[in-house]
mmCIF file of C-alpha atoms in Angstrom:
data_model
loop_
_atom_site.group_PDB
_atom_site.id
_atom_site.type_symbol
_atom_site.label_atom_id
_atom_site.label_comp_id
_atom_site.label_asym_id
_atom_site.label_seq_id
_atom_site.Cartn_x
_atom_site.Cartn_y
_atom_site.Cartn_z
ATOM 1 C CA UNK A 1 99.178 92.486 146.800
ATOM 2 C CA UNK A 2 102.658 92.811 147.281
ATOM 3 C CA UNK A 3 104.974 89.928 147.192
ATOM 4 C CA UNK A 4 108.345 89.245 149.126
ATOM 5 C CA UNK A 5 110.650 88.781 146.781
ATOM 6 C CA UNK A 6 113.827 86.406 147.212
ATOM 7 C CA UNK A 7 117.477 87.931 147.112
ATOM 8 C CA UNK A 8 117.704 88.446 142.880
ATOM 9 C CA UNK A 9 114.459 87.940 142.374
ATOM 10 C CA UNK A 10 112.179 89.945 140.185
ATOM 11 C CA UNK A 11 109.183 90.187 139.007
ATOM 12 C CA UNK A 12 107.822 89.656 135.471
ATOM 13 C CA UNK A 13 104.093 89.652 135.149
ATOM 14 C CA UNK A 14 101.309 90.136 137.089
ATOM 15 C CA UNK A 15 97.672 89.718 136.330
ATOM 16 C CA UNK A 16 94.467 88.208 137.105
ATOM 17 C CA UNK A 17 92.381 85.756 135.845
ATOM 18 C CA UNK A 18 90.105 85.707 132.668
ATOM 19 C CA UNK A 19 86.917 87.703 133.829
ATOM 20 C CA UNK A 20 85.159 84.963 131.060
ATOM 21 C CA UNK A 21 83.827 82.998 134.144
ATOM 22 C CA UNK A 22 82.067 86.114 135.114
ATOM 23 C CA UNK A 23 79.731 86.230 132.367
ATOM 24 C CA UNK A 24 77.301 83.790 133.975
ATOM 25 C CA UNK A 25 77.468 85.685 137.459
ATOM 26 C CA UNK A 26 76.603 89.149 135.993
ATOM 27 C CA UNK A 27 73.686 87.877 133.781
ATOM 28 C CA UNK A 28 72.174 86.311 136.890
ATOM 29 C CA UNK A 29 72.649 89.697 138.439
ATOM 30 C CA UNK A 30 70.414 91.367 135.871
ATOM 31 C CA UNK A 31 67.804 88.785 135.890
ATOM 32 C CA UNK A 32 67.632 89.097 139.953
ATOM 33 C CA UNK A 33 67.419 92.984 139.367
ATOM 34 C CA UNK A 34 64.866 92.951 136.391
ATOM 35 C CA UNK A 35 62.802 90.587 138.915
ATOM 36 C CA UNK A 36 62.983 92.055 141.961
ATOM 37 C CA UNK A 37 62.176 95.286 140.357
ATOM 38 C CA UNK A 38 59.402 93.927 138.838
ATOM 39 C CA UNK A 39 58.179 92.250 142.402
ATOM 40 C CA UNK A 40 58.867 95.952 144.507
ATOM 41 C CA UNK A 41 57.051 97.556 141.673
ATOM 42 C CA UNK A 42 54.132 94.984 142.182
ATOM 43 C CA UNK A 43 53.564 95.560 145.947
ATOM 44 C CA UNK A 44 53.878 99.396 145.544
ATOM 45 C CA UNK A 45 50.949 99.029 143.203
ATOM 46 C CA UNK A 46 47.998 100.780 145.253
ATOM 47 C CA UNK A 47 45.166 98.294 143.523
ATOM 48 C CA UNK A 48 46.675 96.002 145.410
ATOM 49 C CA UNK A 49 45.234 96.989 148.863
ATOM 50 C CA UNK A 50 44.444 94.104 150.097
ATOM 51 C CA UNK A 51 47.634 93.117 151.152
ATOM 52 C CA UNK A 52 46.905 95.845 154.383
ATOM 53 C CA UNK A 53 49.481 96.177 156.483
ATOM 54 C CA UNK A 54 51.615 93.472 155.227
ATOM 55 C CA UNK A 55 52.843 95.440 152.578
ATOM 56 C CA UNK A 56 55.704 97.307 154.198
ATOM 57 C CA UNK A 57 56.460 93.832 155.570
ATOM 58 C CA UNK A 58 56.475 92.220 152.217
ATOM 59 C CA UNK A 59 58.076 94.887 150.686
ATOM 60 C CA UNK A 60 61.418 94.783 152.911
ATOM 61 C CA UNK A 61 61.331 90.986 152.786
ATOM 62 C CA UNK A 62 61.474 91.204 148.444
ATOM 63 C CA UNK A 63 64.083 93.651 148.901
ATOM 64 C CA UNK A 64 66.476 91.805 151.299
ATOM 65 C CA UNK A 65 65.831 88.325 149.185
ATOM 66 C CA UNK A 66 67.217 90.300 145.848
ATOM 67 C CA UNK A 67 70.063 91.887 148.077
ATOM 68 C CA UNK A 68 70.631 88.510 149.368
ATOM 69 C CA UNK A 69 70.881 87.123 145.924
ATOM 70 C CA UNK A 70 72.842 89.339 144.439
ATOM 71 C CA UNK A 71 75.304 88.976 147.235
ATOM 72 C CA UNK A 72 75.334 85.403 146.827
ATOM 73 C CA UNK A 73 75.367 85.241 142.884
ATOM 74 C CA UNK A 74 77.220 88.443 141.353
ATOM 75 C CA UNK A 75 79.219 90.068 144.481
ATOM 76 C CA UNK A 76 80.912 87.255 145.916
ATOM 77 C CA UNK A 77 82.213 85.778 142.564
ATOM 78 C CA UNK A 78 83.342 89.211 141.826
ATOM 79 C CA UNK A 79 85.599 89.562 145.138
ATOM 80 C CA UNK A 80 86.944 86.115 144.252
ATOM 81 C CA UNK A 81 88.281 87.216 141.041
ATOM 82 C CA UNK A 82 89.253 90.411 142.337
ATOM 83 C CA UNK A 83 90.940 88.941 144.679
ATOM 84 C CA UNK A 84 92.996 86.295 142.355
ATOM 85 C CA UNK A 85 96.344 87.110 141.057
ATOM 86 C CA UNK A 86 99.126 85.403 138.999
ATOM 87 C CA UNK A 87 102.639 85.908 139.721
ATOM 88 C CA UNK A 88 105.515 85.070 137.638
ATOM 89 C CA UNK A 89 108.902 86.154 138.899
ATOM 90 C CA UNK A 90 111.758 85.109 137.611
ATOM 91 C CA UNK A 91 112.328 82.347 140.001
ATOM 92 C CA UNK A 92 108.377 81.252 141.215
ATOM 93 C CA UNK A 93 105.211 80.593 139.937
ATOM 94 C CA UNK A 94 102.635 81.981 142.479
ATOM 95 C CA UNK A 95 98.843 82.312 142.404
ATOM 96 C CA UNK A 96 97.434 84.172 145.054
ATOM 97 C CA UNK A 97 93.295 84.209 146.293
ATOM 98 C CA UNK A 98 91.222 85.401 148.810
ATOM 99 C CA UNK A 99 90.594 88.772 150.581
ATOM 100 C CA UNK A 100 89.310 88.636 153.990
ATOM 101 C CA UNK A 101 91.016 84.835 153.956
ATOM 102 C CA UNK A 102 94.495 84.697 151.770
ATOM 103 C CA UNK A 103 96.130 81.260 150.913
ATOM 104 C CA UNK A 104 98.905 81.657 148.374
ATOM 105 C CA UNK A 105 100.571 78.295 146.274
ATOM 106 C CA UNK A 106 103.845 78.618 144.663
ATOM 107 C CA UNK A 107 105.980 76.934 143.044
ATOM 108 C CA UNK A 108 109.860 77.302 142.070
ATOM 109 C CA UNK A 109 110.515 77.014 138.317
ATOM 110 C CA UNK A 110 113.267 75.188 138.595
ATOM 111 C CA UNK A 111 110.676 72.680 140.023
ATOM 112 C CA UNK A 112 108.807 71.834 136.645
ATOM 113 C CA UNK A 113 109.331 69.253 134.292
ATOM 114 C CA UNK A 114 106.831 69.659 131.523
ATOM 115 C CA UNK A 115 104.017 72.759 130.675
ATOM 116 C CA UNK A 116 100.651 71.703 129.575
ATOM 117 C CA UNK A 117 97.615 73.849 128.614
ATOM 118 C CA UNK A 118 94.250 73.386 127.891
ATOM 119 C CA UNK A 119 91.257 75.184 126.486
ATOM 120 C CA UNK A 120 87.578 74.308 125.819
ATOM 121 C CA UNK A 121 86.089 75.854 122.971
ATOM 122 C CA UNK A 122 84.588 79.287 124.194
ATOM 123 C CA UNK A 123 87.645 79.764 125.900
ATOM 124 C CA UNK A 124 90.147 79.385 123.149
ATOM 125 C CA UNK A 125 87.763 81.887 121.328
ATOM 126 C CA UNK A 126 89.133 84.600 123.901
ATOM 127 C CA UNK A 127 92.272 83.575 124.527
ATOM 128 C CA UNK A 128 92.414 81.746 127.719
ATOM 129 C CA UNK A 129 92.807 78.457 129.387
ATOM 130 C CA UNK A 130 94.220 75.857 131.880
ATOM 131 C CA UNK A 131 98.021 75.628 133.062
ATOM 132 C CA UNK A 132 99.275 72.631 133.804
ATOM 133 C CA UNK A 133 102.689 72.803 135.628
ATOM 134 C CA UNK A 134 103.957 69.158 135.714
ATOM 135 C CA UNK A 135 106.139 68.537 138.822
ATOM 136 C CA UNK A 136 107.255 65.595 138.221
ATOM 137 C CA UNK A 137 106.477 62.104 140.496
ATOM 138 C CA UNK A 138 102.683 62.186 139.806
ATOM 139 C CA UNK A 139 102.650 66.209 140.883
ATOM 140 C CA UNK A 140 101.053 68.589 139.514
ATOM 141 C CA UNK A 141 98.881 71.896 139.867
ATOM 142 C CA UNK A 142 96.874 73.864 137.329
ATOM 143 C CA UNK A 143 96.273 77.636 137.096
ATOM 144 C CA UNK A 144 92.524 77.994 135.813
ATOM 145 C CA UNK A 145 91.584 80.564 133.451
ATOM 146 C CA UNK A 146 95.115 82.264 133.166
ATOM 147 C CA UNK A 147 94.397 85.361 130.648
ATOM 148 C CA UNK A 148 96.388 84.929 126.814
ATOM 149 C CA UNK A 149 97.665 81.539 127.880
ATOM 150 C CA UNK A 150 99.409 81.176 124.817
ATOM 151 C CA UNK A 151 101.894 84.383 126.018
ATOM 152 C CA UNK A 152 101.919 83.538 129.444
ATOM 153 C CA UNK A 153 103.218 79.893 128.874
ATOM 154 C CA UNK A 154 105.912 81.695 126.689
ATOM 155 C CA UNK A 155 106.883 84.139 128.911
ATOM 156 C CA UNK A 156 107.149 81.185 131.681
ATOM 157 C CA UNK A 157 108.851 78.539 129.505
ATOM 158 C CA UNK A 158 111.403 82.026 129.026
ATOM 159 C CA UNK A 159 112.113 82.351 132.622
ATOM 160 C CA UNK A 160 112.836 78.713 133.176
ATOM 161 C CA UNK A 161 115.000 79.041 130.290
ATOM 162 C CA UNK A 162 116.562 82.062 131.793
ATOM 163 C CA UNK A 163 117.900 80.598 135.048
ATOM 164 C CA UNK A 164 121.256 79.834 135.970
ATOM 165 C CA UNK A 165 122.261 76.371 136.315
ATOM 166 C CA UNK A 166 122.743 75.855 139.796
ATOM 167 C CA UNK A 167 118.766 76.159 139.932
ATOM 168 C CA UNK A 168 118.053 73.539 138.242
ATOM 169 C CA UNK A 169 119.909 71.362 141.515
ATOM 170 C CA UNK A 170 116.625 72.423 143.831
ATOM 171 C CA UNK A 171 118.006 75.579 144.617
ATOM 172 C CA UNK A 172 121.930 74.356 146.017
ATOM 173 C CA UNK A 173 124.009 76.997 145.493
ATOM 174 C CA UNK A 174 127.485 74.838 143.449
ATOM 175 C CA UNK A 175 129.690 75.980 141.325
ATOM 176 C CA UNK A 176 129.487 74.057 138.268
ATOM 177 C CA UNK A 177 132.659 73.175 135.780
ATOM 178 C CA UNK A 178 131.270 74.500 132.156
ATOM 179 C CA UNK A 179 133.090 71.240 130.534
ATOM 180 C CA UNK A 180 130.421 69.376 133.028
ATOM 181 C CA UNK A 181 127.310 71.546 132.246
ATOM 182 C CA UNK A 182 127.850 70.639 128.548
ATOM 183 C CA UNK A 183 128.202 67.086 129.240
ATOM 184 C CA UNK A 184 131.207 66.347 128.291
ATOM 185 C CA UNK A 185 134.293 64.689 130.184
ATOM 186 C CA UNK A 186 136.741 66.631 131.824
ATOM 187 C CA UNK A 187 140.456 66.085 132.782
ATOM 188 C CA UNK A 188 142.590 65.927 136.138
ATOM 189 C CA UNK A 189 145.807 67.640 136.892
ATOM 190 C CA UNK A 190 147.786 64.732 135.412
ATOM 191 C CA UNK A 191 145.741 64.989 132.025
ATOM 192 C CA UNK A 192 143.799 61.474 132.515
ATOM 193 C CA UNK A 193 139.961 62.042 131.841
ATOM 194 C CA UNK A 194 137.545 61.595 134.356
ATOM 195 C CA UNK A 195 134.110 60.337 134.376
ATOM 196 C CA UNK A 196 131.388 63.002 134.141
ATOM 197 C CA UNK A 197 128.077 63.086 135.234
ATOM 198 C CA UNK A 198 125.337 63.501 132.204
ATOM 199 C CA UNK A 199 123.896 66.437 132.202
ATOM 200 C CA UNK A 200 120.572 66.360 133.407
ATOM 201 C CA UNK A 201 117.713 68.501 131.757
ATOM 202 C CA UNK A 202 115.689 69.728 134.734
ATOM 203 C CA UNK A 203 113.288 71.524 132.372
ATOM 204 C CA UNK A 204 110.943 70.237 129.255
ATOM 205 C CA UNK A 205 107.841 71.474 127.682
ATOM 206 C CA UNK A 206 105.037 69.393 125.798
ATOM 207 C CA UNK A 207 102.520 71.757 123.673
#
């Protein structure tokens, strides 16, 4: 998946998500196999001859019932998380899903107020968890099992850090007087001072 990046815009990581929800898909899968070889290896039995000429019949029907399964239980979830990528450049946040069917959310850094992540037990154990981009005005979106959440809230908390101030005023390109950006109060040509906007944090982050 390649992404269209914005004039000055580069990319910084890209990954998928934690495979950890795939654990109950797969073991599923081997149950379905152990069972439906069991079942093919029942009707192939020749003591059981009473079946007649149903047993071709019954045999295909096992067959496309485990390959039915297994499509439904282990293939598909593994396409969806194929399929799922996180993408932080050093202006967005964008996860992208789907294969056949894309959709694509991002978000622009400059856009977030506040980080959040969670984790449940088994997944703090490997490492993952929940991130919690807080827009701001009752907004927000999570990124589900984002792999080594701890690094990959640092390495976004970094970016937002990293850009230049006139980001943080949704993206208007103004030149901004450093006396201003530090908050203090400036002077005019004939030396009286001037009132000065605070300076507004655009960013935050609560562990």
């Amino acid at each position: 998946m390649r992404i269209k990046l914005l004039p000055g815009e580069r990319v910084l990581v890209r990954t998928r998500p934690s495979p950890l929800p795939l654990v109950g898909p797969v073991i599923l899968g081997f149950v379905l196999l152990a069972l439906g070889g069991f079942g093919l290896g029942f009707l192939m039995r020749r003591d059981v001859a009473d079946l007649g000429d149903w047993q071709p019949v019954l045999l295909l029907v096992l067959l496309a019932v485990v390959v039915l399964l297994l499509l439904r239980v282990l293939v598909r979830p593994l396409l969806r998380w194929s399929s799922n990528r996180f993408v932080l450049t050093s202006m967005r946040l964008i996860h992208r899903r789907g294969a056949a069917r894309r959709s694509e959310h991002q978000i622009n850094l400059s856009a977030i107020s506040q980080l959040q992540t969670e984790q449940g037990f088994i997944r703090r154990m490997v490492g993952s968890g929940t991130l919690i981009a807080d827009l701001g005005f009752d907004r927000a979106h999570a990124y589900r099992d984002v792999p080594q959440i701890a690094r990959f809230k640092q390495f976004v908390v970094q970016a937002i850090s990293d850009l230049p101030l006139t980001r943080m005023f949704d993206g208007v390109d103004m030149e901004i007087d450093p006396q201003y950006a530090r908050g203090g109060v400036g002077r005019n040509q004939d030396g009286r001072a001037r009132q000065e906007w605070p300076h507004h944090e655009g960013r935050s982050e609560r562990a």
